[in-house]
Coordinates of C-alpha atoms in Angstrom, one line a residue:
X2 CA 102.2 -3.9 248.6
X3 CA 103.6 -1.5 251.1
X4 CA 107.3 -1.6 251.4
X5 CA 108.9 -0.8 254.7
X6 CA 112.4 0.7 255.0
X7 CA 113.6 -2.2 257.1
X8 CA 116.1 -4.5 255.2
X9 CA 114.5 -7.9 254.7
X10 CA 116.2 -11.1 255.5
X11 CA 116.0 -12.5 251.9
X12 CA 116.3 -16.2 251.3
X13 CA 116.0 -18.1 248.0
X14 CA 115.9 -21.6 246.8
X15 CA 117.1 -22.6 243.3
X16 CA 114.3 -22.2 240.8
X17 CA 113.6 -25.8 239.8
X18 CA 113.4 -27.3 236.3
X19 CA 109.8 -28.2 235.4
X20 CA 110.6 -31.0 233.0
X21 CA 108.9 -33.4 235.6
X22 CA 107.2 -33.4 239.0
X23 CA 109.2 -32.5 242.1
X24 CA 110.9 -35.2 244.2
X25 CA 112.1 -35.1 247.8
X26 CA 115.5 -33.6 246.8
X27 CA 113.6 -30.4 245.7
X28 CA 111.5 -30.6 248.9
X29 CA 114.6 -30.9 251.0
X30 CA 116.0 -27.5 249.8
X31 CA 112.6 -25.8 250.0
X32 CA 111.8 -27.1 253.5
X33 CA 115.2 -25.9 254.7
X34 CA 114.5 -22.4 253.4
X35 CA 111.1 -22.5 255.0
X36 CA 112.5 -23.5 258.4
X37 CA 115.2 -20.8 258.2
X38 CA 112.7 -18.0 257.2
X39 CA 110.1 -19.0 259.7
X40 CA 112.8 -19.0 262.4
X41 CA 113.9 -15.5 261.4
X42 CA 110.3 -14.3 261.4
X43 CA 110.0 -15.4 265.0
X44 CA 113.1 -13.4 265.7
X45 CA 111.0 -10.4 264.8
X46 CA 112.8 -9.7 261.4
X47 CA 111.3 -8.6 258.1
X48 CA 111.6 -11.7 255.9
X49 CA 111.2 -12.4 252.2
X50 CA 111.3 -16.0 251.0
X51 CA 111.4 -16.8 247.2
X52 CA 111.1 -20.0 245.3
X53 CA 110.0 -20.7 241.8
X54 CA 110.5 -22.6 238.5
X55 CA 113.0 -22.5 235.7
X56 CA 110.9 -22.9 232.5
X57 CA 113.3 -22.2 229.5
X58 CA 116.0 -24.1 227.8
X59 CA 116.5 -27.1 225.6
X60 CA 115.7 -29.7 228.3
X61 CA 112.3 -28.2 228.9
X62 CA 111.6 -27.9 225.2
X63 CA 112.5 -31.5 224.6
X64 CA 110.4 -32.7 227.6
X65 CA 107.4 -30.9 226.2
X66 CA 107.9 -32.3 222.7
X67 CA 108.2 -35.8 224.1
X68 CA 104.9 -35.3 225.8
X69 CA 103.2 -33.9 222.7
X70 CA 102.7 -30.4 224.1
X71 CA 104.1 -27.0 223.3
X72 CA 106.5 -25.7 225.9
X73 CA 104.3 -23.0 227.4
X74 CA 101.4 -25.4 227.9
X75 CA 103.7 -28.0 229.3
X76 CA 105.2 -25.8 232.0
X77 CA 101.9 -24.2 232.8
X78 CA 100.4 -27.6 233.5
X79 CA 103.3 -28.8 235.6
X80 CA 103.5 -25.6 237.7
X81 CA 99.8 -25.5 238.4
X82 CA 99.3 -29.3 239.0
X83 CA 102.6 -30.4 240.5
X84 CA 104.9 -27.7 241.8
X85 CA 102.7 -25.1 243.5
X86 CA 100.4 -27.7 245.1
X87 CA 103.5 -29.6 246.3
X88 CA 104.7 -26.6 248.3
X89 CA 101.2 -26.0 249.7
X90 CA 101.1 -29.6 250.8
X91 CA 104.4 -29.2 252.6
X92 CA 103.3 -26.1 254.3
X93 CA 105.9 -23.9 252.7
X94 CA 105.3 -20.2 253.6
X95 CA 107.1 -18.6 250.6
X96 CA 106.4 -14.9 250.0
X97 CA 106.8 -15.1 246.3
X98 CA 106.9 -17.7 243.5
X99 CA 108.8 -16.6 240.4
X100 CA 108.4 -18.2 236.9
X101 CA 111.0 -17.4 234.2
X102 CA 108.2 -17.2 231.6
X103 CA 106.6 -14.3 233.5
X104 CA 106.6 -10.9 231.9
X105 CA 108.2 -9.3 235.0
X106 CA 111.1 -11.7 234.7
X107 CA 111.7 -11.6 230.9
X108 CA 111.6 -7.8 230.7
X109 CA 114.0 -7.3 233.5
X110 CA 116.4 -10.0 232.1
X111 CA 116.4 -8.2 228.7
X112 CA 117.0 -4.9 230.4
X113 CA 119.9 -6.3 232.5
X114 CA 121.5 -8.0 229.4
X115 CA 121.3 -4.8 227.4
X116 CA 123.0 -2.9 230.2
X117 CA 125.9 -5.4 230.2
X118 CA 126.3 -5.1 226.5
X119 CA 126.2 -1.3 226.7
X120 CA 129.0 -1.5 229.4
X121 CA 131.2 -3.6 227.1
X122 CA 130.9 -7.0 228.9
X123 CA 129.1 -8.8 226.0
X124 CA 130.5 -9.5 222.6
X125 CA 129.8 -11.7 219.6
X126 CA 131.8 -14.9 218.9
X127 CA 131.7 -18.5 217.7
X128 CA 131.3 -21.4 220.1
X129 CA 132.1 -25.1 219.7
X130 CA 132.0 -27.5 222.6
X131 CA 130.4 -30.3 224.4
X132 CA 127.0 -29.6 226.0
X133 CA 124.9 -31.5 228.5
X134 CA 121.2 -30.9 228.0
X135 CA 120.4 -32.3 231.4
X136 CA 122.6 -29.8 233.1
X137 CA 122.0 -27.1 230.5
X138 CA 125.8 -26.5 230.7
X139 CA 128.8 -26.5 228.4
X140 CA 131.1 -29.0 229.9
X141 CA 134.9 -29.0 230.7
X142 CA 137.0 -32.1 230.2
X143 CA 137.1 -32.7 234.0
X144 CA 133.3 -32.8 234.0
X145 CA 133.2 -35.8 231.7
X146 CA 134.1 -39.5 231.6
X147 CA 134.7 -41.5 228.4
X148 CA 132.8 -44.7 227.9
X149 CA 132.6 -46.7 224.7
X150 CA 134.0 -43.8 222.8
X151 CA 131.4 -41.3 224.1
X152 CA 131.8 -38.4 226.5
X153 CA 129.5 -38.9 229.5
X154 CA 128.3 -36.2 231.9
X155 CA 129.4 -37.2 235.4
X156 CA 126.2 -35.9 236.9
X157 CA 123.5 -37.2 234.6
X158 CA 125.6 -40.2 233.2
X159 CA 124.3 -39.5 229.7
X160 CA 126.3 -38.6 226.6
X161 CA 126.9 -35.0 225.9
X162 CA 126.3 -33.3 222.5
X163 CA 128.7 -31.3 220.4
X164 CA 127.3 -27.8 219.9
X165 CA 128.6 -25.3 217.3
X166 CA 126.9 -21.9 217.2
X167 CA 127.4 -18.2 216.6
X168 CA 126.7 -16.8 220.1
X169 CA 127.0 -13.8 222.4
X170 CA 129.6 -14.1 225.1
X171 CA 130.0 -12.6 228.6
X172 CA 133.5 -11.6 229.7
X173 CA 133.6 -14.0 232.6
X174 CA 137.4 -14.3 232.4
X175 CA 137.7 -10.7 233.7
X176 CA 136.3 -11.6 237.1
X177 CA 138.9 -14.2 238.3
X178 CA 140.7 -11.8 240.5
X179 CA 137.6 -9.9 241.9
X180 CA 136.1 -13.3 242.8
X181 CA 139.2 -14.6 244.5
X182 CA 139.4 -11.3 246.4
X183 CA 135.8 -11.7 247.4
X184 CA 136.2 -15.1 248.9
X185 CA 139.5 -14.2 250.6
X186 CA 138.1 -11.2 252.3
X187 CA 134.6 -12.6 252.9
X188 CA 134.8 -16.4 253.2
X189 CA 131.3 -16.5 254.7
X190 CA 129.8 -15.7 251.3
X191 CA 130.4 -19.3 250.1
X192 CA 129.6 -22.1 252.5
X193 CA 130.3 -24.7 253.7
X194 CA 134.1 -24.5 253.7
X195 CA 134.4 -27.5 251.4
X196 CA 132.3 -25.7 248.8
X197 CA 134.3 -22.5 249.0
X198 CA 137.6 -24.5 248.6
X199 CA 136.1 -26.1 245.5
X200 CA 135.2 -22.7 244.0
X201 CA 138.6 -21.2 244.8
X202 CA 140.4 -24.1 243.2
X203 CA 138.2 -23.7 240.1
X204 CA 138.9 -20.0 239.9
X205 CA 142.6 -20.5 240.4
X206 CA 142.6 -22.7 237.3
X207 CA 141.3 -19.7 235.3
X208 CA 138.0 -18.9 233.6
X209 CA 136.9 -18.8 230.0
X210 CA 134.3 -16.4 228.7
X211 CA 130.8 -17.7 228.9
X212 CA 128.4 -18.2 225.9
X213 CA 125.2 -16.6 227.0
X214 CA 122.9 -17.2 224.1
X215 CA 121.7 -20.1 221.9
X216 CA 120.8 -19.9 218.3
X217 CA 119.7 -23.5 217.4
X218 CA 116.3 -23.3 219.2
X219 CA 113.8 -20.6 220.2
X220 CA 112.4 -21.6 223.6
X221 CA 113.8 -18.9 225.8
X222 CA 114.0 -15.1 226.3
X223 CA 115.0 -13.3 223.0
X224 CA 118.3 -11.5 223.1
X225 CA 117.0 -7.9 222.9
X226 CA 119.4 -6.7 220.1
X227 CA 119.5 -10.1 218.3
X228 CA 116.0 -11.7 218.4
X229 CA 117.3 -14.7 216.4
X230 CA 118.9 -15.9 219.6
X231 CA 117.6 -16.7 223.0
X232 CA 119.3 -16.1 226.3
X233 CA 121.3 -19.1 227.7
X234 CA 119.0 -20.7 230.3
X235 CA 121.4 -20.3 233.2
X236 CA 122.1 -16.6 232.5
X237 CA 118.3 -16.2 232.4
X238 CA 117.6 -18.4 235.5
X239 CA 120.2 -16.9 237.8
X240 CA 118.7 -13.5 237.4
X241 CA 115.4 -14.6 239.0
X242 CA 116.7 -13.8 242.4
X243 CA 117.0 -10.2 241.5
X244 CA 114.2 -9.9 238.9
X245 CA 111.7 -11.2 241.5
X246 CA 112.4 -8.2 243.7
X247 CA 112.5 -5.4 241.1
X248 CA 115.9 -5.5 239.4
X249 CA 116.5 -2.4 237.3
X250 CA 113.1 -0.8 238.1
X251 CA 112.9 2.9 238.7
X252 CA 114.1 3.6 242.3
X253 CA 110.9 5.5 243.0
X254 CA 108.6 2.7 241.8
X255 CA 107.3 -0.1 244.0
X256 CA 109.7 -2.5 242.4
X257 CA 112.6 -0.2 242.8
X258 CA 111.8 0.3 246.5
X259 CA 111.4 -3.4 247.0
X260 CA 114.9 -4.0 245.5
X261 CA 116.5 -1.5 247.9
X262 CA 114.7 -3.2 250.8
X263 CA 115.6 -6.7 249.8
X264 CA 118.9 -6.8 247.9
X265 CA 121.4 -8.3 248.3
X266 CA 120.1 -11.8 249.1
X267 CA 121.1 -13.0 252.6
X268 CA 121.1 -16.7 251.7
X269 CA 121.0 -18.5 248.4
X270 CA 120.3 -22.2 249.1
X271 CA 121.6 -24.4 246.3
X272 CA 122.5 -28.1 245.7
X273 CA 126.2 -28.7 245.4
X274 CA 125.9 -29.7 241.7
X275 CA 125.0 -26.1 240.8
X276 CA 127.5 -24.4 243.0
X277 CA 129.8 -23.1 240.2
X278 CA 126.8 -21.3 238.6
X279 CA 126.0 -19.5 241.9
X280 CA 129.4 -18.9 243.3
X281 CA 131.3 -18.0 240.0
X282 CA 128.9 -16.9 237.2
X283 CA 126.2 -15.3 239.3
X284 CA 128.5 -13.0 241.4
X285 CA 130.5 -12.1 238.2
X286 CA 127.2 -11.0 236.6
X287 CA 126.4 -8.8 239.5
X288 CA 129.9 -7.3 239.7
X289 CA 129.6 -6.5 236.0
X290 CA 126.4 -4.6 236.7
X291 CA 127.8 -2.8 239.7
X292 CA 125.4 -4.6 242.1
X293 CA 126.1 -6.1 245.5
X294 CA 126.9 -9.8 245.6
X295 CA 124.9 -12.2 247.8
X296 CA 125.9 -12.4 251.5
X297 CA 125.9 -16.2 251.4
X298 CA 125.6 -19.0 248.9
X299 CA 125.2 -22.2 250.8
X300 CA 125.6 -25.5 248.9
X301 CA 123.9 -28.4 250.7
X302 CA 124.7 -32.1 249.9
X303 CA 122.7 -34.6 248.0
X304 CA 119.9 -36.9 249.2
X305 CA 120.9 -40.4 248.3
X306 CA 118.8 -43.5 247.8
X307 CA 120.7 -46.7 247.5
X308 CA 123.9 -44.7 247.3
X309 CA 122.6 -42.7 244.2
X310 CA 121.7 -39.0 244.0
X311 CA 118.0 -38.3 244.0
X312 CA 117.1 -38.0 240.3
X313 CA 114.1 -38.6 238.1
X314 CA 116.4 -39.7 235.3
X315 CA 117.9 -42.5 237.5
X316 CA 114.4 -43.5 238.9
X317 CA 115.4 -42.6 242.4
X318 CA 113.2 -39.5 242.4
X319 CA 110.8 -40.3 245.3
X320 CA 107.8 -38.0 245.4
X321 CA 107.2 -36.2 248.7
X322 CA 103.7 -37.5 248.9
X323 CA 105.1 -41.1 248.9
X324 CA 106.4 -40.3 252.4
X325 CA 104.0 -37.7 253.7
X326 CA 101.0 -40.0 253.1
X327 CA 102.5 -42.4 255.6
X328 CA 104.4 -40.3 258.1
X329 CA 102.7 -36.9 257.8
X330 CA 104.0 -33.6 256.6
X331 CA 105.6 -32.4 259.8
X332 CA 107.4 -35.7 260.3
X333 CA 108.8 -35.3 256.8
X334 CA 110.0 -31.7 257.5
X335 CA 111.5 -32.8 260.8
X336 CA 113.3 -35.9 259.6
X337 CA 115.3 -34.6 256.7
X338 CA 116.7 -31.7 258.6
X339 CA 117.3 -33.7 261.8
X340 CA 118.8 -36.8 260.2
X341 CA 121.2 -35.2 257.7
X342 CA 123.8 -32.5 258.6
X343 CA 123.0 -29.7 256.1
X344 CA 125.9 -29.3 253.8
X345 CA 126.8 -33.0 253.5
X346 CA 125.4 -35.9 251.5
X347 CA 122.8 -38.0 253.4
X348 CA 121.0 -41.3 252.7
X349 CA 117.2 -41.7 253.1
X350 CA 115.8 -44.9 254.3
X351 CA 112.3 -45.8 255.2
X352 CA 113.5 -47.8 258.2
X353 CA 115.6 -44.9 259.6
X354 CA 112.7 -42.5 259.3
X355 CA 110.4 -44.9 261.0
X356 CA 112.8 -45.4 263.9
X357 CA 113.2 -41.6 264.4
X358 CA 109.5 -41.0 264.1
X359 CA 108.8 -43.5 266.8
X360 CA 111.6 -42.7 269.2
X361 CA 111.8 -38.9 268.9
X362 CA 108.4 -37.7 267.7
X363 CA 105.9 -40.2 269.0
X364 CA 107.7 -41.2 272.2
X365 CA 109.7 -38.2 273.3
X366 CA 107.6 -35.2 272.0
X367 CA 104.1 -36.5 271.3
X368 CA 103.8 -38.7 274.4
X369 CA 104.9 -35.8 276.6
X370 CA 102.1 -33.6 275.3
X371 CA 99.6 -36.4 275.7
X372 CA 100.6 -37.2 279.2
X373 CA 100.5 -33.5 280.3
X374 CA 97.0 -33.0 278.9
X375 CA 95.7 -36.2 280.4
X376 CA 97.2 -35.4 283.9
X377 CA 95.9 -31.8 284.0
X378 CA 92.5 -33.0 283.0
X379 CA 92.5 -35.8 285.5
X380 CA 94.0 -34.0 288.5
X381 CA 93.0 -30.4 287.9
X382 CA 89.8 -30.6 285.8
X383 CA 91.7 -29.3 282.8
X384 CA 92.7 -26.0 284.5
X385 CA 96.3 -25.1 284.6
X386 CA 97.6 -24.6 288.2
X387 CA 99.4 -21.4 289.4
X388 CA 102.7 -20.4 288.0
X389 CA 105.6 -22.4 289.4
X390 CA 109.4 -22.4 288.8
X391 CA 112.0 -25.1 288.4
X392 CA 115.5 -23.7 288.4
X393 CA 117.0 -26.7 286.5
X394 CA 114.4 -26.6 283.7
X395 CA 114.7 -22.8 283.4
X396 CA 118.4 -22.9 283.1
X397 CA 118.3 -25.7 280.6
X398 CA 115.7 -23.9 278.5
X399 CA 117.9 -20.7 278.4
X400 CA 120.8 -22.7 277.2
X401 CA 118.7 -24.5 274.7
X402 CA 117.3 -21.3 273.1
X403 CA 120.9 -19.9 272.8
X404 CA 122.2 -23.1 271.2
X405 CA 119.3 -23.6 268.8
X406 CA 119.3 -19.9 267.7
X407 CA 123.0 -19.9 267.0
X408 CA 122.8 -23.2 265.1
X409 CA 119.8 -22.5 262.9
X410 CA 121.0 -19.0 262.0
X411 CA 124.2 -20.7 260.8
X412 CA 122.1 -23.2 258.8
X413 CA 123.0 -26.0 261.2
X414 CA 119.5 -27.3 261.3
X415 CA 120.5 -30.7 262.7
X416 CA 122.4 -29.0 265.6
X417 CA 119.4 -26.7 266.3
X418 CA 116.9 -29.5 266.3
X419 CA 119.1 -31.7 268.5
X420 CA 119.4 -28.9 271.1
X421 CA 115.7 -28.5 271.2
X422 CA 115.1 -32.3 271.5
X423 CA 117.6 -32.6 274.3
X424 CA 115.4 -30.1 276.2
X425 CA 112.4 -32.3 275.4
X426 CA 114.3 -35.3 276.8
X427 CA 115.2 -33.3 279.9
X428 CA 111.5 -32.5 280.5
X429 CA 110.5 -36.2 280.0
X430 CA 113.2 -37.0 282.6
X431 CA 111.8 -34.4 285.0
X432 CA 108.3 -35.9 284.7
X433 CA 109.7 -39.4 285.2
X434 CA 111.7 -38.3 288.2
X435 CA 108.8 -36.4 289.9
X436 CA 106.2 -39.1 289.2
X437 CA 103.1 -37.0 289.3
X438 CA 100.9 -40.1 289.1
X439 CA 102.3 -41.2 292.4
X440 CA 102.1 -37.7 294.0
X441 CA 98.4 -37.6 293.1
X442 CA 97.6 -40.6 295.3
X443 CA 98.3 -38.5 298.5
X444 CA 96.4 -35.3 299.0
X445 CA 99.3 -33.9 301.1
X446 CA 101.4 -33.8 297.8
X447 CA 98.9 -31.7 295.9
X448 CA 101.1 -28.5 296.0
X449 CA 104.0 -30.4 294.6
X450 CA 101.8 -32.1 292.0
X451 CA 100.6 -28.8 290.8
X452 CA 104.2 -27.5 290.5
X453 CA 105.1 -30.5 288.4
X454 CA 102.1 -30.1 286.1
X455 CA 102.7 -26.4 285.6
X456 CA 106.4 -26.8 284.9
X457 CA 105.7 -29.5 282.4
X458 CA 103.1 -27.4 280.6
X459 CA 105.4 -24.4 280.5
X460 CA 108.2 -26.5 279.1
X461 CA 105.8 -27.7 276.4
X462 CA 104.9 -24.0 275.7
X463 CA 108.6 -23.4 275.0
X464 CA 108.9 -26.6 272.9
X465 CA 105.9 -25.6 270.8
X466 CA 107.5 -22.2 269.9
X467 CA 111.0 -23.7 269.3
X468 CA 109.7 -26.4 267.0
X469 CA 107.2 -24.3 265.2
X470 CA 109.5 -23.4 262.3
X471 CA 110.1 -27.2 261.8
X472 CA 106.7 -28.6 262.4
X473 CA 104.2 -25.7 262.2
X474 CA 100.9 -27.6 262.0
X475 CA 101.8 -30.0 264.9
X476 CA 103.0 -27.1 267.1
X477 CA 99.8 -25.1 266.4
X478 CA 97.8 -28.1 267.6
X479 CA 99.9 -28.3 270.8
X480 CA 99.7 -24.5 271.3
X481 CA 95.9 -24.7 271.1
X482 CA 95.8 -27.7 273.5
X483 CA 97.8 -25.6 276.0
X484 CA 95.2 -22.9 275.8
X485 CA 97.9 -20.6 274.7
X486 CA 96.0 -19.0 271.7
X487 CA 93.6 -17.5 274.2
X488 CA 96.0 -16.7 277.0
X489 CA 99.1 -15.6 275.1
X490 CA 98.3 -15.1 271.4
X491 CA 99.1 -16.8 268.1
X492 CA 102.2 -19.0 268.1
X493 CA 103.6 -17.4 265.0
X494 CA 103.8 -14.1 267.0
X495 CA 106.0 -15.6 269.7
X496 CA 109.6 -14.3 269.6
X497 CA 112.6 -16.6 270.0
X498 CA 114.2 -13.9 272.3
X499 CA 111.2 -14.3 274.7
X500 CA 110.9 -18.1 274.7
X501 CA 113.1 -18.7 277.8
X502 CA 111.1 -16.3 280.0
X503 CA 109.5 -18.7 282.4
X504 CA 105.9 -18.4 283.5
X505 CA 104.2 -17.2 280.4
X506 CA 101.3 -19.7 280.6
X507 CA 98.9 -18.1 283.1
X508 CA 97.1 -19.8 285.9
X509 CA 93.7 -20.9 284.8
X510 CA 94.6 -21.6 281.1
X511 CA 92.4 -24.4 279.8
X512 CA 94.3 -27.5 278.9
X513 CA 92.5 -29.7 276.4
X514 CA 93.2 -33.1 275.0
X515 CA 94.1 -32.9 271.3
X516 CA 94.4 -35.6 268.7
X517 CA 97.6 -37.7 269.1
X518 CA 100.3 -35.6 267.6
X519 CA 102.2 -38.6 266.2
X520 CA 100.1 -41.7 266.0
X521 CA 101.8 -45.1 266.1
X522 CA 102.6 -46.4 262.6
X523 CA 103.1 -49.8 261.1
X524 CA 106.7 -50.8 260.3
X525 CA 106.2 -50.5 256.6
X526 CA 103.8 -48.6 254.4

């Protein structure tokens, strides 16, 4: 791999536990990261997008045992049969996939841990406390609810376990003031505001040192100076964002150069239930090592089904294919970022998705593309007329690009998509107002008819580029239908900064009828 000197726009998802197959909550985060990175690629930026799997810890070990497999065979099978294929099916264009059982990760974790110990940030101690295996987290009293004499985890709603071990500890308590200073001076590093306020409140209550090893089981990375213990799964997992891009490698090596090019991460996308790990423990680890902290940790909300968080343990874990088999992959990608403001909780319902699919995708977008292709073929033998201009559409497009770019770069996916779809509605209104099917009845109106057809095609050219990050496969079909591959070049090479330049489709481009972009669907699956 040749590494350029240009700083990459680096985006990560959480690495997901592989104790079961992925559900749409996992897909929601990963699609969001994919849309964000595709958009930045079309801004002409160098981009690096990382996702992966978290394969150590007690929860994974127990899941493997319950299924009669050793942990490594269990995670290998799930990654190969469920996780990687799921991201391919959803058209995720990640640049790397990190597994915490990989040699490149384990060796870099051990090296990082040794450096912290050598710097005096790690010491031996005894730990006794309540532990949630589902969260892989030692719990505080405020994280628990008492029921029938048992302490219940508020997230997994299962009893926690009392753990007593001789462990190694990280001096997390030393970083209260540095972290508070970070968020006071750089509030953008923890978003949205509600998430940052939660973190600040947590920090103001004080921190205790963190147990970073486990001695009662062996499924994990061995502590380099004490191989009878394994690294606490979260301390191991959080480091993936840096180990994947060469943490600790010689600066002159390929890995070392990649680290310089990539670090710090521009955006860590996380679910709000793991915010404290990413906005408290993770930056403290980096500070201890003298490394730059991430530019932004963004905690999105939960996907809810029947008012409950998406979860396999609660049987609300809908598989992505349950939805994509009916609506299609691009409709799936569109719906979750369009329907739910990123950063807040949102409810999924089949009925709402069907309504938006029909109204916005089939009627507004898909029908516009179908009508344009049909009219150009009927009235112009499939050949695009000469370049024309409509001041109103051009002005609206320029405003749309500015709004969408600002919104998506701030992770307001809903706002960006809404701006683009408002332009789509404006183009539909333009066609309805101009009535090209009426103009075609009178030969004297042919110049005006050709203007309307060109302007509609050019507007669809812009819509294809603007929606490409959200619905890549559909927009590539539309792009090809407009003859743009031959006349302009690949859609992935089109820059956001150039979208609003009117008149890019040349006279003579061949407009072809494609398959219906969004076929009509039955009300229920």
